[in-house]
Tab-separated table of C-alpha atoms and ligand atoms in Angstrom:
chain	number	residue	atom	x	y	z
A	1	MET	CA	-11.118	-8.655	-32.435
A	2	ASN	CA	-9.877	-9.405	-28.822
A	3	ALA	CA	-7.383	-6.914	-27.007
A	4	LYS	CA	-3.758	-7.846	-27.288
A	5	ILE	CA	-2.063	-8.099	-23.881
A	6	LEU	CA	1.333	-6.522	-24.476
A	7	LYS	CA	4.640	-6.845	-22.608
A	8	PRO	CA	5.673	-3.335	-21.509
A	9	SER	CA	8.734	-3.091	-23.849
A	10	ALA	CA	9.541	0.420	-25.178
A	11	GLN	CA	8.246	-0.638	-28.564
A	12	ASN	CA	4.880	-1.566	-27.163
A	13	ILE	CA	4.487	1.566	-24.991
A	14	ALA	CA	5.198	3.600	-28.237
A	15	LEU	CA	2.465	1.580	-30.000
A	16	CYS	CA	0.114	2.437	-27.185
A	17	ALA	CA	1.066	6.107	-27.127
A	18	GLU	CA	0.361	6.156	-30.926
A	19	GLU	CA	-3.011	4.723	-30.372
A	20	ILE	CA	-3.766	7.570	-27.692
A	21	GLN	CA	-2.549	10.169	-30.157
A	22	LYS	CA	-4.875	8.731	-32.759
A	23	GLY	CA	-7.768	9.160	-30.611
A	24	GLY	CA	-7.966	5.415	-29.063
A	25	VAL	CA	-8.184	4.128	-25.767
A	26	VAL	CA	-5.905	1.691	-24.018
A	27	ALA	CA	-5.367	-0.051	-20.791
A	28	PHE	CA	-2.216	0.396	-18.672
A	29	PRO	CA	-0.951	-0.391	-15.060
A	30	THR	CA	-0.518	2.005	-12.575
A	31	GLU	CA	0.470	1.407	-8.848
A	32	THR	CA	-3.035	1.753	-7.771
A	33	VAL	CA	-5.315	-0.129	-10.430
A	34	TYR	CA	-5.270	-0.546	-14.023
A	35	GLY	CA	-6.371	2.599	-16.039
A	36	LEU	CA	-8.199	3.121	-19.320
A	37	GLY	CA	-6.583	6.019	-20.862
A	38	ALA	CA	-7.186	8.467	-23.532
A	39	ASN	CA	-5.970	12.013	-24.716
A	40	VAL	CA	-7.503	14.524	-22.339
A	41	TYR	CA	-7.941	17.054	-25.068
A	42	ASP	CA	-9.805	14.690	-27.550
A	43	PRO	CA	-13.525	14.826	-26.678
A	44	LEU	CA	-14.360	11.734	-28.958
A	45	ALA	CA	-11.600	9.724	-27.325
A	46	ILE	CA	-13.265	10.787	-23.941
A	47	ASP	CA	-16.672	9.570	-25.126
A	48	ARG	CA	-15.196	6.293	-26.034
A	49	ILE	CA	-13.907	5.748	-22.376
A	50	PHE	CA	-17.398	6.158	-21.137
A	51	GLU	CA	-18.857	3.798	-23.731
A	52	VAL	CA	-16.125	1.211	-23.063
A	53	LYS	CA	-16.728	1.215	-19.436
A	54	GLY	CA	-20.558	1.748	-19.366
A	55	ARG	CA	-19.604	4.701	-16.989
A	56	PRO	CA	-22.546	7.368	-16.154
A	57	ALA	CA	-21.479	10.675	-17.867
A	58	ASP	CA	-21.763	12.537	-14.720
A	59	ASN	CA	-18.901	10.738	-13.051
A	60	PRO	CA	-15.724	12.730	-14.075
A	61	LEU	CA	-12.294	11.202	-14.981
A	62	ILE	CA	-8.822	11.551	-13.263
A	63	VAL	CA	-6.364	13.307	-15.596
A	64	HIS	CA	-3.015	11.425	-15.294
A	65	VAL	CA	0.250	13.532	-15.942
A	66	SER	CA	3.987	12.685	-16.218
A	67	SER	CA	5.297	16.071	-15.163
A	68	PHE	CA	4.385	18.923	-12.904
A	69	TRP	CA	4.167	21.510	-15.792
A	70	GLN	CA	1.312	19.433	-17.280
A	71	ILE	CA	-0.731	20.030	-14.176
A	72	LYS	CA	0.022	23.822	-14.337
A	73	ASN	CA	-1.595	23.560	-17.856
A	74	LEU	CA	-4.660	21.800	-16.638
A	75	THR	CA	-5.462	24.371	-13.822
A	76	HIS	CA	-5.937	28.093	-13.262
A	77	SER	CA	-4.227	28.439	-10.078
A	78	LEU	CA	-2.166	26.156	-8.030
A	79	PRO	CA	-2.690	26.621	-4.271
A	80	GLU	CA	0.305	26.488	-1.968
A	81	LYS	CA	-1.201	23.412	-0.480
A	82	ALA	CA	-1.179	21.670	-3.649
A	83	VAL	CA	2.549	22.485	-4.126
A	84	ALA	CA	3.389	21.163	-0.699
A	85	LEU	CA	1.397	17.958	-1.336
A	86	ALA	CA	2.899	17.455	-4.787
A	87	GLU	CA	6.496	17.637	-3.524
A	88	LYS	CA	5.611	14.928	-0.895
A	89	PHE	CA	3.084	12.669	-2.757
A	90	MET	CA	3.852	13.207	-6.528
A	91	PRO	CA	4.325	10.847	-8.226
A	92	GLY	CA	2.050	8.793	-5.995
A	93	ALA	CA	-1.449	7.730	-5.108
A	94	LEU	CA	-2.745	11.280	-4.358
A	95	THR	CA	-5.276	12.841	-6.788
A	96	LEU	CA	-5.851	16.673	-6.358
A	97	VAL	CA	-9.017	18.380	-7.440
A	98	LEU	CA	-8.195	21.928	-8.658
A	99	ASN	CA	-9.977	24.675	-10.552
A	100	LYS	CA	-9.706	23.703	-14.134
A	101	ALA	CA	-8.278	25.581	-17.230
A	102	GLU	CA	-10.759	26.469	-20.069
A	103	ASN	CA	-9.279	24.059	-22.409
A	104	VAL	CA	-10.016	20.928	-20.318
A	105	PRO	CA	-13.105	19.463	-22.120
A	106	ASP	CA	-16.323	19.515	-20.080
A	107	LYS	CA	-16.799	15.864	-20.838
A	108	VAL	CA	-13.730	14.952	-18.741
A	109	THR	CA	-14.921	16.796	-15.609
A	110	ALA	CA	-18.591	16.084	-16.254
A	111	GLY	CA	-19.266	19.648	-16.559
A	112	LEU	CA	-17.671	20.572	-13.205
A	113	SER	CA	-15.484	23.684	-13.106
A	114	THR	CA	-12.647	21.607	-11.231
A	115	VAL	CA	-10.382	18.940	-12.601
A	116	ALA	CA	-8.792	15.945	-10.852
A	117	VAL	CA	-5.067	15.434	-11.317
A	118	ARG	CA	-2.586	12.684	-10.592
A	119	MET	CA	0.850	11.780	-11.330
A	120	PRO	CA	1.266	7.911	-10.958
A	121	SER	CA	4.591	6.295	-9.922
A	122	ASN	CA	4.317	3.311	-11.862
A	123	LYS	CA	7.072	3.572	-14.518
A	124	ILE	CA	5.112	2.095	-17.310
A	125	ALA	CA	2.410	4.652	-16.925
A	126	LEU	CA	4.904	7.353	-16.673
A	127	GLN	CA	6.620	6.339	-19.916
A	128	LEU	CA	3.154	6.162	-21.633
A	129	ILE	CA	1.997	9.369	-20.725
A	130	GLU	CA	5.197	10.932	-21.545
A	131	LYS	CA	5.333	9.299	-25.134
A	132	SER	CA	1.901	10.130	-25.775
A	133	GLY	CA	2.727	13.767	-25.185
A	134	VAL	CA	-0.586	14.828	-23.606
A	135	PRO	CA	-2.064	14.404	-20.211
A	136	VAL	CA	-4.110	11.108	-20.302
A	137	ALA	CA	-7.510	10.911	-18.784
A	138	ALA	CA	-8.169	7.652	-17.187
A	139	PRO	CA	-10.694	5.890	-14.956
A	140	SER	CA	-10.264	2.292	-13.793
A	141	ALA	CA	-10.189	-0.016	-16.724
A	142	ASN	CA	-13.119	-2.305	-15.660
A	143	ARG	CA	-16.797	-2.362	-16.504
A	144	SER	CA	-18.561	0.094	-14.211
A	145	GLY	CA	-19.601	-1.362	-11.024
A	146	THR	CA	-17.206	-4.378	-11.032
A	147	PRO	CA	-14.243	-4.704	-8.875
A	148	SER	CA	-11.402	-2.380	-10.029
A	149	PRO	CA	-8.736	-4.390	-12.113
A	150	THR	CA	-5.373	-4.876	-10.415
A	151	SER	CA	-4.016	-7.286	-13.270
A	152	ALA	CA	-3.908	-7.264	-17.051
A	153	LYS	CA	-6.127	-10.379	-16.873
A	154	HIS	CA	-8.893	-8.612	-14.814
A	155	VAL	CA	-8.960	-5.960	-17.564
A	156	PHE	CA	-9.142	-8.557	-20.242
A	157	SER	CA	-11.950	-10.297	-18.649
A	158	ASP	CA	-13.940	-7.088	-18.256
A	159	LEU	CA	-13.100	-5.327	-21.771
A	160	LYS	CA	-11.646	-7.826	-24.057
A	161	ASN	CA	-13.576	-7.169	-27.200
A	162	LYS	CA	-13.670	-3.374	-26.570
A	163	ILE	CA	-10.241	-2.160	-26.652
A	164	PRO	CA	-7.159	-2.864	-28.833
A	165	TYR	CA	-4.208	-3.115	-26.177
A	166	ILE	CA	-3.625	-3.733	-22.506
A	167	LEU	CA	-0.065	-2.974	-21.298
A	168	ASN	CA	0.871	-5.823	-18.892
A	169	GLY	CA	2.564	-4.428	-15.764
A	170	GLY	CA	1.777	-7.409	-13.647
A	171	GLN	CA	-0.158	-6.954	-10.438
A	172	CYS	CA	-0.629	-3.596	-9.174
A	173	ARG	CA	1.696	-2.740	-6.176
A	174	ILE	CA	-0.982	-0.857	-3.945
A	175	GLY	CA	-4.301	-2.364	-5.507
A	176	ILE	CA	-6.735	0.125	-4.196
A	177	GLU	CA	-7.624	3.490	-5.752
A	178	SER	CA	-5.735	6.947	-5.122
A	179	THR	CA	-6.993	9.143	-2.612
A	180	VAL	CA	-9.059	12.091	-3.921
A	181	LEU	CA	-8.586	15.424	-2.185
A	182	ASP	CA	-10.436	18.559	-3.182
A	183	LEU	CA	-8.271	21.733	-2.885
A	184	SER	CA	-10.612	23.925	-4.869
A	185	GLY	CA	-12.714	25.148	-2.002
A	186	GLU	CA	-11.882	27.067	1.201
A	187	LYS	CA	-11.206	23.805	3.185
A	188	PRO	CA	-9.387	20.874	1.857
A	189	LEU	CA	-11.732	17.899	1.677
A	190	ILE	CA	-10.964	14.265	1.265
A	191	LEU	CA	-13.597	13.070	-1.302
A	192	ARG	CA	-12.316	9.541	-1.514
A	193	THR	CA	-10.098	7.755	1.025
A	194	GLY	CA	-7.340	5.795	-0.734
A	195	ALA	CA	-3.684	4.600	-0.509
A	196	VAL	CA	-2.422	8.048	0.828
A	197	SER	CA	-3.871	8.240	4.339
A	198	CYS	CA	-5.816	11.040	5.921
A	199	GLU	CA	-2.912	11.100	8.570
A	200	ASP	CA	-0.399	11.503	5.792
A	201	ILE	CA	-2.101	14.587	4.257
A	202	VAL	CA	-2.869	16.180	7.703
A	203	GLY	CA	1.045	15.739	8.279
A	204	VAL	CA	1.764	18.089	5.270
A	205	ILE	CA	-1.109	20.551	5.018
A	206	GLY	CA	-2.891	20.427	8.409
A	207	ALA	CA	-6.510	19.944	9.205
A	208	VAL	CA	-8.586	18.310	6.317
A	209	GLY	CA	-12.337	17.513	6.172
A	210	VAL	CA	-13.695	14.039	4.976
A	211	ALA	CA	-16.621	14.146	2.853
A	212	ALA	CA	-19.630	12.062	4.120
A	213	GLY	CA	-20.229	9.418	1.523
A	214	SER	CA	-23.876	8.743	2.138
A	215	SER	CA	-26.642	11.020	2.344
A	216	GLY	CA	-27.410	14.324	0.312
A	217	ALA	CA	-25.831	15.457	-2.836
A	218	PRO	CA	-22.504	13.518	-3.044
A	219	ALA	CA	-19.223	15.898	-3.081
A	220	SER	CA	-17.620	13.649	-5.583
A	221	PRO	CA	-20.047	12.554	-8.356
A	222	GLY	CA	-18.594	8.935	-8.308
A	223	MET	CA	-19.684	8.483	-4.682
A	224	LYS	CA	-23.168	7.962	-5.402
A	225	TYR	CA	-22.784	4.748	-7.506
A	226	ARG	CA	-22.573	1.221	-6.309
A	227	HIS	CA	-18.835	0.260	-6.992
A	228	TYR	CA	-16.528	-2.666	-6.765
A	229	ALA	CA	-19.294	-5.223	-6.462
A	230	PRO	CA	-18.497	-8.838	-6.979
A	231	LYS	CA	-21.329	-10.938	-8.731
A	232	ALA	CA	-22.106	-12.821	-5.332
A	233	PRO	CA	-23.629	-10.980	-2.431
A	234	LEU	CA	-20.757	-9.631	-0.154
A	235	TYR	CA	-21.338	-9.243	3.588
A	236	PHE	CA	-18.888	-7.041	5.443
A	237	SER	CA	-18.174	-7.319	9.058
A	238	ALA	CA	-17.715	-3.708	10.029
A	239	TYR	CA	-16.744	-4.271	13.628
A	240	TYR	CA	-13.291	-5.041	13.894
A	241	ASN	CA	-13.393	-6.288	17.475
A	242	ALA	CA	-14.673	-9.628	18.208
A	243	MET	CA	-16.001	-10.111	14.740
A	244	GLN	CA	-14.821	-13.681	14.233
A	245	GLN	CA	-17.828	-15.049	16.276
A	246	SER	CA	-20.386	-13.225	14.313
A	247	ILE	CA	-18.688	-14.241	10.963
A	248	CYS	CA	-18.685	-17.895	11.897
A	249	ALA	CA	-22.378	-17.902	12.787
A	250	PHE	CA	-23.232	-16.084	9.457
A	251	TYR	CA	-20.943	-18.700	7.498
A	252	ASP	CA	-22.515	-21.591	9.199
A	253	ASP	CA	-26.050	-20.314	8.220
A	254	ALA	CA	-25.072	-19.748	4.594
A	255	GLN	CA	-23.511	-23.090	4.527
A	256	ALA	CA	-26.633	-24.795	5.764
A	257	GLN	CA	-28.508	-22.939	2.963
A	258	GLY	CA	-26.193	-24.317	0.216
A	259	LYS	CA	-24.517	-21.087	-0.607
A	260	ASN	CA	-20.908	-22.262	-0.595
A	261	PRO	CA	-19.630	-19.256	1.471
A	262	VAL	CA	-16.024	-18.057	1.822
A	263	ILE	CA	-14.436	-15.655	4.294
A	264	LEU	CA	-11.820	-12.959	3.183
A	265	CYS	CA	-9.500	-12.878	6.230
A	266	LEU	CA	-5.994	-11.851	7.357
A	267	THR	CA	-3.747	-14.982	6.953
A	268	THR	CA	-2.923	-14.989	10.696
A	269	ASN	CA	-6.823	-15.228	11.343
A	270	GLN	CA	-7.316	-18.298	9.357
A	271	PRO	CA	-7.046	-20.758	12.362
A	272	LEU	CA	-9.927	-18.917	13.862
A	273	TYR	CA	-12.349	-20.210	11.317
A	274	GLY	CA	-11.451	-23.728	11.716
A	275	ALA	CA	-12.467	-25.924	8.655
A	276	ARG	CA	-14.466	-23.073	6.985
A	277	GLN	CA	-13.273	-21.922	3.490
A	278	THR	CA	-11.222	-18.685	3.447
A	279	ILE	CA	-9.159	-16.663	1.124
A	280	PRO	CA	-6.017	-15.403	2.856
A	281	MET	CA	-5.723	-11.683	2.560
A	282	GLY	CA	-1.865	-11.458	3.725
A	283	ASP	CA	-0.577	-10.481	7.064
A	284	CYS	CA	-1.061	-6.645	7.265
A	285	PHE	CA	-3.531	-4.494	5.963
A	286	ASN	CA	-1.554	-3.192	2.936
A	287	ALA	CA	-1.699	-6.665	2.013
A	288	TYR	CA	-5.264	-6.927	2.400
A	289	ALA	CA	-5.753	-3.841	0.255
A	290	HIS	CA	-3.194	-5.325	-2.541
A	291	LYS	CA	-5.353	-8.415	-2.679
A	292	LEU	CA	-8.951	-7.147	-2.044
A	293	TYR	CA	-10.191	-6.846	-5.742
A	294	ALA	CA	-8.394	-9.970	-6.872
A	295	ALA	CA	-10.083	-11.848	-3.968
A	296	LEU	CA	-13.509	-10.558	-4.849
A	297	ARG	CA	-13.114	-11.730	-8.385
A	298	SER	CA	-11.680	-15.067	-7.425
A	299	ALA	CA	-14.543	-15.715	-5.067
A	300	ASP	CA	-16.918	-15.265	-7.982
A	301	ALA	CA	-14.745	-17.384	-10.173
A	302	GLN	CA	-14.849	-20.165	-7.617
A	303	LYS	CA	-18.680	-20.002	-7.689
A	304	HIS	CA	-19.121	-18.977	-4.047
A	305	GLN	CA	-22.585	-17.534	-3.509
A	306	THR	CA	-21.818	-15.608	-0.296
A	307	ILE	CA	-18.689	-13.678	0.427
A	308	ILE	CA	-17.944	-12.476	3.854
A	309	ALA	CA	-15.111	-9.945	4.350
A	310	GLU	CA	-13.374	-9.344	7.734
A	311	GLY	CA	-13.320	-5.991	8.955
A	312	VAL	CA	-10.215	-3.824	9.442
A	313	PRO	CA	-9.212	-0.980	11.684
A	314	SER	CA	-10.129	2.558	10.217
A	315	GLU	CA	-6.508	3.889	10.490
A	316	GLY	CA	-4.136	4.334	7.412
A	317	VAL	CA	-5.151	2.319	4.399
A	318	GLY	CA	-7.815	0.632	6.434
A	319	ALA	CA	-10.141	3.756	6.018
A	320	ALA	CA	-9.976	2.981	2.203
A	321	ILE	CA	-10.556	-0.759	2.427
A	322	ILE	CA	-13.707	0.009	4.686
A	323	ASP	CA	-14.900	2.543	2.146
A	324	ARG	CA	-14.605	-0.010	-0.680
A	325	LEU	CA	-16.265	-2.822	1.173
A	326	ILE	CA	-19.056	-0.652	2.331
A	327	LYS	CA	-19.669	0.450	-1.278
A	328	ALA	CA	-19.385	-3.142	-2.540
A	329	CYS	CA	-21.604	-4.775	-0.089
A	330	GLY	CA	-24.574	-2.569	-0.890
A	331	GLY	CA	-25.629	-2.352	2.751
A	332	ASN	CA	-25.055	-5.954	3.988
A	333	ILE	CA	-23.104	-5.130	7.014
A	334	LEU	CA	-22.795	-7.857	9.648
B	401	AMP	P1	-12.111	6.411	-10.943
B	401	AMP	O1	-11.688	7.011	-12.260
B	401	AMP	O2	-13.134	5.166	-11.147
B	401	AMP	O3	-11.120	6.037	-9.966
B	401	AMP	O4	-12.921	7.289	-10.072
B	401	AMP	C1	-12.465	8.697	-9.979
B	401	AMP	C2	-13.105	9.381	-8.778
B	401	AMP	O5	-12.734	10.772	-8.872
B	401	AMP	C3	-14.708	9.555	-8.774
B	401	AMP	O6	-15.177	9.110	-7.573
B	401	AMP	C4	-14.889	10.787	-9.381
B	401	AMP	O7	-16.166	11.272	-9.126
B	401	AMP	C5	-13.746	11.625	-8.673
B	401	AMP	N1	-13.571	12.816	-9.367
B	401	AMP	C6	-12.872	12.941	-10.658
B	401	AMP	N2	-12.922	14.373	-10.939
B	401	AMP	C7	-13.457	14.875	-10.077
B	401	AMP	C8	-13.800	16.374	-9.731
B	401	AMP	N3	-13.404	17.344	-10.741
B	401	AMP	N4	-14.365	16.733	-8.669
B	401	AMP	C9	-14.604	15.853	-7.728
B	401	AMP	N5	-14.546	14.448	-7.870
B	401	AMP	C10	-13.871	14.125	-8.934
B	402	MG	MG1	-13.323	3.159	-10.896
């Protein structure tokens, strides 16, 4: 049976909370992307998340909470830096990796001694977690490897016959995943850039390291998998300055080969591409992040066989956009 897309009434939130208590999985909106949630303390329900998503078992889940005391129950110790960051960014798009308490199942953390925790700010998410009465382990509600879902429709398109309910909260406000910060070691380390910028974090706790996402053993297990990829080959213009010329040349070449190319660009840059096909990404980089996954999915839906994404500067949310595009393009850098 196909998933029911539910409006987020109190009654429907209660229905989804009951499903979680019964050991089921449900999709729900957060301000970053849609999540696929289950009771963190129910190992069979956690198995179901991995099965539904096709997620490798060695990629741990973020545990979503609705209150600070739930974080205390999930960890051994709360470093001062965690408390300072929680005061500033919780609820919000920051995930903290902390030493885990014994009762957090190994399946959630992929056998690691640490657990990733986040308190989302989306009201529907908070109500669902609170009603469930347990922390909710939730990766993004897409099939592993595809662009993350930022609308109920995206979730339905990936998981329609695999889950009973999708709570519909409209489009995700931020549209890109949370920042993952590891506070379990000596030095704070950003494992995944996200909506909370490196500059924001440094402003609260001082110096942080940024994990290299490429060679060697990945610091965050999820970093070694290809992610967020549309079906069509994606090309990313990493050079922010003077990129339009190389994008136009690449587009024209793809057009000559019958690839029906399209360019993802800032709305203000559209005129620079003349008559070439574009998907406007808004007027600022927050808008670019907000539209990114929907644009990749719509380029596929419109049967473009070459997708070209404009580069962005690496400050603020730009660092997270670059990270996602580099992972999605599989090495196709212009
Ligand atoms: P997703 O659920 O798809 O947003 O991915 C969650 C990200 O957090 C992945 O990159 C995971 O590898 C990472 N993550 C979750 N738990 C941990 C942990 N305990 N230590 C390091 N990274 C983690
Ligand atoms: Mg994901």
